[in-house]
Structures are given as structure tokens and as C-alpha cells.
mmCIF file of C-alpha atoms in Angstrom:
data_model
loop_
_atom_site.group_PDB
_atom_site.id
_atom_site.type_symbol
_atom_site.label_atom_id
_atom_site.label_comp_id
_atom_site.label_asym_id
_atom_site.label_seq_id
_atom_site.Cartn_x
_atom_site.Cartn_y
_atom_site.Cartn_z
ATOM 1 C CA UNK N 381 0.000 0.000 0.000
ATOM 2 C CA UNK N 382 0.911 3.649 -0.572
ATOM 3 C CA UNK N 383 1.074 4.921 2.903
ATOM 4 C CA UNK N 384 1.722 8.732 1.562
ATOM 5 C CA UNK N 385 -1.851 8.589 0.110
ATOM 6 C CA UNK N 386 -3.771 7.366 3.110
ATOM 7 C CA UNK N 387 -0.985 8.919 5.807
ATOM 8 C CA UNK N 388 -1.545 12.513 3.878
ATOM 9 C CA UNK N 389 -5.604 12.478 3.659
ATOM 10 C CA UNK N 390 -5.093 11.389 7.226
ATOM 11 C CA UNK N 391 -2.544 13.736 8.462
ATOM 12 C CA UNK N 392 -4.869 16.747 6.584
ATOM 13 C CA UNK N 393 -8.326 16.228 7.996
ATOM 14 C CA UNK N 394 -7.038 15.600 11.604
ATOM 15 C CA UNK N 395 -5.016 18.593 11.383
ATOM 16 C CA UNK N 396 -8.072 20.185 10.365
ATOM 17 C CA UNK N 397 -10.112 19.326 13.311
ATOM 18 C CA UNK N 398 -7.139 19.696 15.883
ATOM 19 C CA UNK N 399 -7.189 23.187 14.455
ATOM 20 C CA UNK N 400 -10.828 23.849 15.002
ATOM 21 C CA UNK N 401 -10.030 22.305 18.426
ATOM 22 C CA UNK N 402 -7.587 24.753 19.391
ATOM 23 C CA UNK N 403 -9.868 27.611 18.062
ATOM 24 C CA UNK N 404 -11.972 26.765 20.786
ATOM 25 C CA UNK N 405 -14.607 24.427 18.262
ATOM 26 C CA UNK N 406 -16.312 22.150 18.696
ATOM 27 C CA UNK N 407 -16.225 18.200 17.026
ATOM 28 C CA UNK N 408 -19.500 18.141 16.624
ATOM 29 C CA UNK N 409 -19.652 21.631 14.618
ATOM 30 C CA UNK N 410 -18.049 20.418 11.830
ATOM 31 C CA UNK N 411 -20.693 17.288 11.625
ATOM 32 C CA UNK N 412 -23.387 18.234 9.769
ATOM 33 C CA UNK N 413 -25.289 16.016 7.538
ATOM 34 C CA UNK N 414 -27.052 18.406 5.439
ATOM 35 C CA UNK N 415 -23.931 20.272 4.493
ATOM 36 C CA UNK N 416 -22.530 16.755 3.887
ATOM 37 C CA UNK N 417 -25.952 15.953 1.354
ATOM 38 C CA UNK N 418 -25.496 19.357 -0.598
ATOM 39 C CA UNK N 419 -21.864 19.467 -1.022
ATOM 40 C CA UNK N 420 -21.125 15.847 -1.695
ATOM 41 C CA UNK N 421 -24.696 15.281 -3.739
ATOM 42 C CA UNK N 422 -24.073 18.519 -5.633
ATOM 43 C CA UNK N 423 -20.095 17.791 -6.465
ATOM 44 C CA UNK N 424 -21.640 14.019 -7.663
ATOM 45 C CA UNK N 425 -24.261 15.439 -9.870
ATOM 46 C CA UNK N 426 -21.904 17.719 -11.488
ATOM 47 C CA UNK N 427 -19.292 15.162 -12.144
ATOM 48 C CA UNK N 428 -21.582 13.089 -14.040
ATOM 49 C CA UNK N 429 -22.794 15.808 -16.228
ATOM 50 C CA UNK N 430 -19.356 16.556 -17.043
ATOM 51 C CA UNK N 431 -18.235 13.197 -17.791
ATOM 52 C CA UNK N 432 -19.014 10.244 -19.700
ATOM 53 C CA UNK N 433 -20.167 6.915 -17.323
ATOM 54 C CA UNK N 434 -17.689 4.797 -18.502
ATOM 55 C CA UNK N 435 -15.621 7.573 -17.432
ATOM 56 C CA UNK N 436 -16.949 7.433 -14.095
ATOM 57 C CA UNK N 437 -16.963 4.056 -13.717
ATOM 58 C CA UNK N 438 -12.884 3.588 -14.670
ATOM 59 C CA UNK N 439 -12.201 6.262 -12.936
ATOM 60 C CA UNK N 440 -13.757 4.360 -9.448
ATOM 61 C CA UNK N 441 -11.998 1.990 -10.572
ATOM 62 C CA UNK N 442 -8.675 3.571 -10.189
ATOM 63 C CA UNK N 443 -8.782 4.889 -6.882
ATOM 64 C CA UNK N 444 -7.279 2.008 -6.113
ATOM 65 C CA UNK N 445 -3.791 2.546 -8.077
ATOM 66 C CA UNK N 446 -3.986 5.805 -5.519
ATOM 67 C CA UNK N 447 -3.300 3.599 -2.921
ATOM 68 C CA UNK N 448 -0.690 0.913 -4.333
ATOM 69 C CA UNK N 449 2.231 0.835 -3.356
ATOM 70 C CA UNK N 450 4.983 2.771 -5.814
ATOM 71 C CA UNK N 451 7.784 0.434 -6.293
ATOM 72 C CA UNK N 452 9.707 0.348 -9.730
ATOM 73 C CA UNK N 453 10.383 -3.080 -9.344
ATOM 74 C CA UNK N 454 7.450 -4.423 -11.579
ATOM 75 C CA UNK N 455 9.576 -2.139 -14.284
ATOM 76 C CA UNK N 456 12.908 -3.322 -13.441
ATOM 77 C CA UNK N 457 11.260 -7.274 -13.586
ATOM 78 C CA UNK N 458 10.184 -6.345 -17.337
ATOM 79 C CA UNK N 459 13.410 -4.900 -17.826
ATOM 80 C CA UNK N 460 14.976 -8.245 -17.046
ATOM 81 C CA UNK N 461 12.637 -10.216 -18.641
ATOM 82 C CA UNK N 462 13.094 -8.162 -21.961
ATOM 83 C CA UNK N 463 16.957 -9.024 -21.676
ATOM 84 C CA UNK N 464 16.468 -12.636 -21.221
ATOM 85 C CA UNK N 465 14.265 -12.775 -24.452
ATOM 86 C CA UNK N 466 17.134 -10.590 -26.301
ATOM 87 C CA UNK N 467 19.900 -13.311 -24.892
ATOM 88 C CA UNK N 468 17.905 -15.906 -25.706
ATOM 89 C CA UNK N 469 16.760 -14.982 -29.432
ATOM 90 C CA UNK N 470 20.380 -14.171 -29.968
ATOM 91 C CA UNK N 471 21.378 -17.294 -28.900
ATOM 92 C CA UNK N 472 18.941 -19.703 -30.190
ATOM 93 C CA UNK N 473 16.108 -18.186 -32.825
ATOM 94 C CA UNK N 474 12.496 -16.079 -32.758
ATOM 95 C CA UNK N 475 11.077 -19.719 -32.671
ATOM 96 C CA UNK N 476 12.836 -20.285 -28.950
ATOM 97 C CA UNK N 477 10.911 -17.244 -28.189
ATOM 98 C CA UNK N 478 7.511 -18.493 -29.080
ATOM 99 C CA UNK N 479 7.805 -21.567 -27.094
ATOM 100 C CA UNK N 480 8.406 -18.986 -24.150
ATOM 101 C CA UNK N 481 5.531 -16.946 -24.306
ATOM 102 C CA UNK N 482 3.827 -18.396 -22.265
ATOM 103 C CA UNK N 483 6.053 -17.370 -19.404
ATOM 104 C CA UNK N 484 5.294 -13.760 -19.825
ATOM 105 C CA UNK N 485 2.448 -12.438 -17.562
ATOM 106 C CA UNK N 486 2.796 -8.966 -18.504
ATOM 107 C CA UNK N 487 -0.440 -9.030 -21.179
ATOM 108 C CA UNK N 488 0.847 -5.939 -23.114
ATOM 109 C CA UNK N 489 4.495 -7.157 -23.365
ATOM 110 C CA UNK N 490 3.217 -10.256 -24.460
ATOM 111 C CA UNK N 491 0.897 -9.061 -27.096
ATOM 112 C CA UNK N 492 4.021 -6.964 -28.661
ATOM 113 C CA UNK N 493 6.436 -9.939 -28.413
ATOM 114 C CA UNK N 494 4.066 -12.173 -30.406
ATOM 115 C CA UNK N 495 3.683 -9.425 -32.949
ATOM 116 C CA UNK N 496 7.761 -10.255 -33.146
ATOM 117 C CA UNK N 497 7.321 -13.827 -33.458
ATOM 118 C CA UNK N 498 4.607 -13.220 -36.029
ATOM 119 C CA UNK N 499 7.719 -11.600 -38.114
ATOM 120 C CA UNK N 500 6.011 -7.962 -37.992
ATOM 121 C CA UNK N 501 8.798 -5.456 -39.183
ATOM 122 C CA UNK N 502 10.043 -2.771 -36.721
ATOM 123 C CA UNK N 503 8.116 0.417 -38.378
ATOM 124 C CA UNK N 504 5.008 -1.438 -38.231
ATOM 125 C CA UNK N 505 5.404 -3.040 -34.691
ATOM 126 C CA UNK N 506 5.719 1.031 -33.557
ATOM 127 C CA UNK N 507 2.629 2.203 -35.433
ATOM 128 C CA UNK N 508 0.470 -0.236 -33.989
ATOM 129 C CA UNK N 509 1.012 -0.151 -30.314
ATOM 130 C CA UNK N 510 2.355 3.490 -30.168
ATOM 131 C CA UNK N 511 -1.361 4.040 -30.666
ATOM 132 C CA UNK N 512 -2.332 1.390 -28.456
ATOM 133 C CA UNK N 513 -0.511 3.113 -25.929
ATOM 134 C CA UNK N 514 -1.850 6.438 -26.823
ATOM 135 C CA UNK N 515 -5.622 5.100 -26.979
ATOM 136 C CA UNK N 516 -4.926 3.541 -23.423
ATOM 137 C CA UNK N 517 -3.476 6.736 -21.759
ATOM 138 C CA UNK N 518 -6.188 8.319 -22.641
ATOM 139 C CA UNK N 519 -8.974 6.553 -21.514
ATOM 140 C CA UNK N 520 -6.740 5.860 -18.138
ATOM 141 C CA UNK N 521 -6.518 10.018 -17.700
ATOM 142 C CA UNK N 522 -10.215 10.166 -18.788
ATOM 143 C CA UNK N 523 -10.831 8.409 -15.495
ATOM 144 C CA UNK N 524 -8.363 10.533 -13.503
ATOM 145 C CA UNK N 525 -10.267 13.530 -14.853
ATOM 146 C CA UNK N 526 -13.068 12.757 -13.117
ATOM 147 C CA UNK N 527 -11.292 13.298 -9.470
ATOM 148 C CA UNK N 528 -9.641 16.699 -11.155
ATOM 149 C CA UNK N 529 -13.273 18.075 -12.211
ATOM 150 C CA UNK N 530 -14.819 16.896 -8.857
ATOM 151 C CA UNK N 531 -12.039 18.881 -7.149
ATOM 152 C CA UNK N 532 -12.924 22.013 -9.306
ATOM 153 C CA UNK N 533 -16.566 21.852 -8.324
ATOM 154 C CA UNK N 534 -16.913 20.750 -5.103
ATOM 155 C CA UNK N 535 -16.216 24.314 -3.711
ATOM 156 C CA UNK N 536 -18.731 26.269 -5.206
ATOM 157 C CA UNK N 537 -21.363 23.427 -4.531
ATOM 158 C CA UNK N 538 -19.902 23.754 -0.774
ATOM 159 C CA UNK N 539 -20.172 28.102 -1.138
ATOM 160 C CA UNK N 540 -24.306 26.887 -2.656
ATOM 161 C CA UNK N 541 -24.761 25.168 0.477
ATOM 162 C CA UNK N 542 -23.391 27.827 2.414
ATOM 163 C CA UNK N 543 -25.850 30.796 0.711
ATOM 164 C CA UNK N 544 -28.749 28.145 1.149
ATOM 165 C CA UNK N 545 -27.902 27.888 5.164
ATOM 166 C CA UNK N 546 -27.862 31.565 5.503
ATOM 167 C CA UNK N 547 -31.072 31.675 2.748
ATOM 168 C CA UNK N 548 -32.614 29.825 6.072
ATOM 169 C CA UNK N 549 -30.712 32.063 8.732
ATOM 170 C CA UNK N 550 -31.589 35.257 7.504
ATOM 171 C CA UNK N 551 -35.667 34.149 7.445
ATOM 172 C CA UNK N 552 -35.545 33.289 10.920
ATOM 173 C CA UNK N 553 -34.316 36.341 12.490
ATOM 174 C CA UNK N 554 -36.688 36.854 14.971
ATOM 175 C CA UNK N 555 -34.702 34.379 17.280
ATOM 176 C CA UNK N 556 -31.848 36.289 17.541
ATOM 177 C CA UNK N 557 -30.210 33.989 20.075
ATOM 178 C CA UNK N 558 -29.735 31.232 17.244
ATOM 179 C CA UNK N 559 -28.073 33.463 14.452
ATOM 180 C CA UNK N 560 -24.737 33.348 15.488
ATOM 181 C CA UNK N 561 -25.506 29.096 15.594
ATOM 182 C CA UNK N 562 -26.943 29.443 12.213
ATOM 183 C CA UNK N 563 -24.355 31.284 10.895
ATOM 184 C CA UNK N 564 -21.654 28.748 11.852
ATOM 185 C CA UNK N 565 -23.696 25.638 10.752
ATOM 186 C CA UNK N 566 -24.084 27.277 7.382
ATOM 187 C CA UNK N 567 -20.222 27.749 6.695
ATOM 188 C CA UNK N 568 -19.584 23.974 7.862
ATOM 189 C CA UNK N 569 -20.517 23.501 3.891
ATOM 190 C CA UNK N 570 -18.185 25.626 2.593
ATOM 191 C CA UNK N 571 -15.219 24.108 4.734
ATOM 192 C CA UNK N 572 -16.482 20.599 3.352
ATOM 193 C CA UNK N 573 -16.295 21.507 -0.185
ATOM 194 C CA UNK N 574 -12.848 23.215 0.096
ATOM 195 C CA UNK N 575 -11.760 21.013 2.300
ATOM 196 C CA UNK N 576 -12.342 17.682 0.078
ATOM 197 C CA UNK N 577 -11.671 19.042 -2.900
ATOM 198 C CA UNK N 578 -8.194 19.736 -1.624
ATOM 199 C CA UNK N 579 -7.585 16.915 0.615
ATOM 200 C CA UNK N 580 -9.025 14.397 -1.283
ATOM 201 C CA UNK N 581 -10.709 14.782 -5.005
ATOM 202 C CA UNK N 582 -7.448 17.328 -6.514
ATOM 203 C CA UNK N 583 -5.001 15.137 -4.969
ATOM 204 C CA UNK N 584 -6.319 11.617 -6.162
ATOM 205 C CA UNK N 585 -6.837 12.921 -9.410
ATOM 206 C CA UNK N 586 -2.743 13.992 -9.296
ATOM 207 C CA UNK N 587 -1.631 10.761 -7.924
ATOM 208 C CA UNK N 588 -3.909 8.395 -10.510
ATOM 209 C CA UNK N 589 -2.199 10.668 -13.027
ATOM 210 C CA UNK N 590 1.485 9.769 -11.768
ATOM 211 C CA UNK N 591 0.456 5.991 -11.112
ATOM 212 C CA UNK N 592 -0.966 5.956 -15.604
ATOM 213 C CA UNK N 593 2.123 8.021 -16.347
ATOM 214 C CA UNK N 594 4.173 4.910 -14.916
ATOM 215 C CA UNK N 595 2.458 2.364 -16.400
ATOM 216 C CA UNK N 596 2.578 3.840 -20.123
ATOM 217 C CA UNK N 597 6.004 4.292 -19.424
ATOM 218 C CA UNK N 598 6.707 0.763 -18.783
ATOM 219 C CA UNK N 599 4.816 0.242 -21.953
ATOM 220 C CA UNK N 600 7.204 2.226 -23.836
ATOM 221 C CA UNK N 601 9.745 0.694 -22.389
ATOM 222 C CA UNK N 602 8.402 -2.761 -23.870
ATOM 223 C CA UNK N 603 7.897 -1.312 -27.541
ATOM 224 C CA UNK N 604 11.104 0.711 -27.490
ATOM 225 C CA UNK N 605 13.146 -2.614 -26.809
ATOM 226 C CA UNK N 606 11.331 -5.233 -29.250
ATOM 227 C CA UNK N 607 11.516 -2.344 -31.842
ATOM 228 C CA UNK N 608 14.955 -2.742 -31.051
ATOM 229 C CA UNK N 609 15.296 -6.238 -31.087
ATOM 230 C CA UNK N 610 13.551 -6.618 -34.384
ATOM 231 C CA UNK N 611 16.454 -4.563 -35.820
ATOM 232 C CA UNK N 612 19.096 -6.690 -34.561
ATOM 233 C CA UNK N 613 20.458 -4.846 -31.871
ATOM 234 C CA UNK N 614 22.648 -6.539 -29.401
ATOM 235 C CA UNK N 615 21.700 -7.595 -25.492
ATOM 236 C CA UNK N 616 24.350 -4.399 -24.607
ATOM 237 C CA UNK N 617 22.225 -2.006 -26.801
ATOM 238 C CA UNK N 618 19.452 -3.083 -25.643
ATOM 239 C CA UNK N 619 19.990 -3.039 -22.041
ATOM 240 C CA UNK N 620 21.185 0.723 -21.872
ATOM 241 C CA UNK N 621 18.232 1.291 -24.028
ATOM 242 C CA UNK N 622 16.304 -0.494 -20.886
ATOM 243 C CA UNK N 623 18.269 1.431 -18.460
ATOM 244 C CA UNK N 624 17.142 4.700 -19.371
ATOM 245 C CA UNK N 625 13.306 4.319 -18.049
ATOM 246 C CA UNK N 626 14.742 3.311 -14.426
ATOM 247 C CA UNK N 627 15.669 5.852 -11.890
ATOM 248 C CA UNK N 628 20.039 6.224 -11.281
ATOM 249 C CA UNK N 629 20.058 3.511 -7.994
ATOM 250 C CA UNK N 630 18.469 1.111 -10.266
ATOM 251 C CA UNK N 631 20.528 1.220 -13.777
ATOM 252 C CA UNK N 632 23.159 -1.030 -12.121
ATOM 253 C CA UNK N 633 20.412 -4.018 -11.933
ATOM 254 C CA UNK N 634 20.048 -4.085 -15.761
ATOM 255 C CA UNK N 635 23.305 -5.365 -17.607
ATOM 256 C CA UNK N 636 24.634 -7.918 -19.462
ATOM 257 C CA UNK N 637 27.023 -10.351 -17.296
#
């Protein structure tokens, strides 16, 4: 698990309250359900008029890359799988590599590695899953978007349910001893729609962003290195080509002993 992404929205909403605390607030002040309907309702409705459902739906879907843990070692694991299929076509043939596809559980390396096999030329083997790529990214950031627009609306929707609280202050005025109440109750919306659209829809949006930017670039890691390998280039080549999509501390595990 990603502990910065739950260990941030955690360390910003009780820094929130301990702050209202220390104000002199009250807990209980910043509960309020019908603040919660309006600005959480309101931010929902919006979002789905903005976006497409499928959308929507893939974007739900990806909350969960938010929380998984970064490691580059599912790259670095491709990386050395890539250089065992160079080694071994070099050694042996493209047939050796067919019998061996099976071992690859990486669906998109597979797919371009059985393009190789099927003897597709270098320019072509580009074209075809550059746009693959390109299509996927997309529709991966289409789903991020939805956090990102949520973010954008889910202030005004909380300022809404602020007016509408003080729409009901000001037309009870006679009881003077509950306006300053009222008053408070209705700004509790406000602080929710700021408050999650900062704490929690802008910055999921950001970090499903960085978690798709990761995983296209392990894809073009993939293409870049069987568009290599259909050209002939040797394990060496190859593996600084591989090295170059890993951070410095890792280079060192891709070579060729």
C-alpha cells in the first residue's frame, strides 16, 4: 500500500479538526449532515454531467492505483525479462521465443512480443502499439479527470450550500439567540467543499495521473526494446536502451554479465 496517500488524507483532515479544536470548536460543529448531502450530492451530480459513465466508472476503478504501493520493481522485472528474451533470441532463434511466451504475464508485453514472433517489421510493430498506448493513456486520464473536475466543483457546490444555510438564517431572524448558531452551521458547507476538494478529489486525481504516467512508461519501455530487437540490436544495446526508463540507484540491476 501507498502509505503517503492514506498517511496525507489522514494527516490533513485531523489537522483540520485539531485546528478547530484549538480555536476553541467544537467536534460536533463540523458534523453536519445536510452540508454533507449538498456538497457531496451537488459535487456528484456535477461530475456526471461533465463526464461520460464509462468515465466514471474507470475512474472508481482507479482509486485504487492511488493507494498501491509505488515500487519500480514491476519495471525493473520487465526490464529483465526483456533481456532474457534478447539473450535468448540471440542465442537460439524467434522460434525459442515463441515456445516462451507463455512465461510472460505482462499481457501488453506479451501481445508486442508475439507481434515479433509473427515476423512484424520494426516500423510497423511502432505504429500499432504506439497508438495502443496512446488510446490507453487516454482513456486511463479520462478516469483521472473525473477526481480533477470533482475537485474544481466541489467548492462552489460547498459556497451553494453555504448561501442556502444563511437563505434559512436570515428568514428566521426573529430568534436572535440562534443566528450566530446558524451562521456557523451554514459555513460547515463551505469548509467541506474546500476542504475535500483539496484533501481528497485534486489530490487523487494527481496521484492516478502519476500511477498511468508509470504504467505507459513501462509500456514504452516494452515497444522501445522489441523495436529494437527486431532490428538486430545486441543484449548491450538493448539493455542501456532499458536502463534509461529506471531511476540512477536502479541502472546497475540491468546489464549484461
Amino acid at each position: 500500500m501507498d502509505l503517503t496517500t492514506l498517511f496525507g488524507i489522514f494527516v490533513g483532515v485531523v489537522a483540520i479538526f485539531i485546528g478547530n479544536l484549538l480555536e476553541g470548536g467544537h467536534f460536533s460543529a463540523l458534523i453536519q449532515f445536510t452540508a454533507f448531502l449538498i456538497v457531496f450530492g451537488g459535487t456528484l451530480g456535477a461530475t456526471l454531467v461533465a463526464n461520460k459513465l464509462e468515465d466514471v466508472q474507470r475512474g472508481m476503478e482507479l482509486v485504487g492505483r492511488a493507494f498501491k504501493k509505488d515500487s519500480e520493481q514491476e519495471r525493473i522485472n520487465l526490464a529483465l525479462q526483456i533481456l532474457d528474451i534478447t539473450k535468448l533470441i540471440r542465442s537460439e532463434s524467434v522460434i525459442a521465443l515463441e515456445q516462451n511466451l507463455n512465461r510472460i504475464k505482462n499481457n501488453f508485453m506479451k501481445r508486442v512480443f508475439k507481434y515479433i514472433v509473427d515476423g512484424g517489421d520494426p516500423k510497423m510493430i511502432r505504429e500499432v502499439f504506439e497508438s495502443e498506448i496512446e488510446q490507453n493513456e487516454s482513456k486511463l486520464n479520462g478516469g483521472a479527470k473525473i477526481w480533477s473536475d470533482a475537485g474544481g466543483y466541489a467548492p462552489t457546490i460547498g459556497i451553494i450550500g453555504a448561501v442556502l444555510g444563511l437563505i434559512h438564517v436570515m428568514s428566521n431572524l426573529s430568534d436572535t439567540s440562534e443566528l450566530g448558531k446558524g451562521i456557523a452551521v451554514a459555513f460547515v458547507a463551505t469548509v467541506y467543499g474546500v476542504g475535500s476538494a483539496n484533501l481528497i478529489f485534486l489530490p487523487l486525481g494527481n496521484k492516478i495521473k502519476s500511477k498511468v504516467k508509470d504504467e505507459v512508461a513501462s509500456q514504452e519501455m516494452v515497444l522501445d526494446a522489441a523495436e529494437a530487437i527486431t532490428k538486430g540490436a545486441n543484449p548491450i544495446v538493448i539493455s542501456h536502451r532499458l536502463q534509461s526508463y529506471l531511476s540512477d540507484e536502479n541502472k546497475s540491476k540491468i546489464g549484461v554479465g
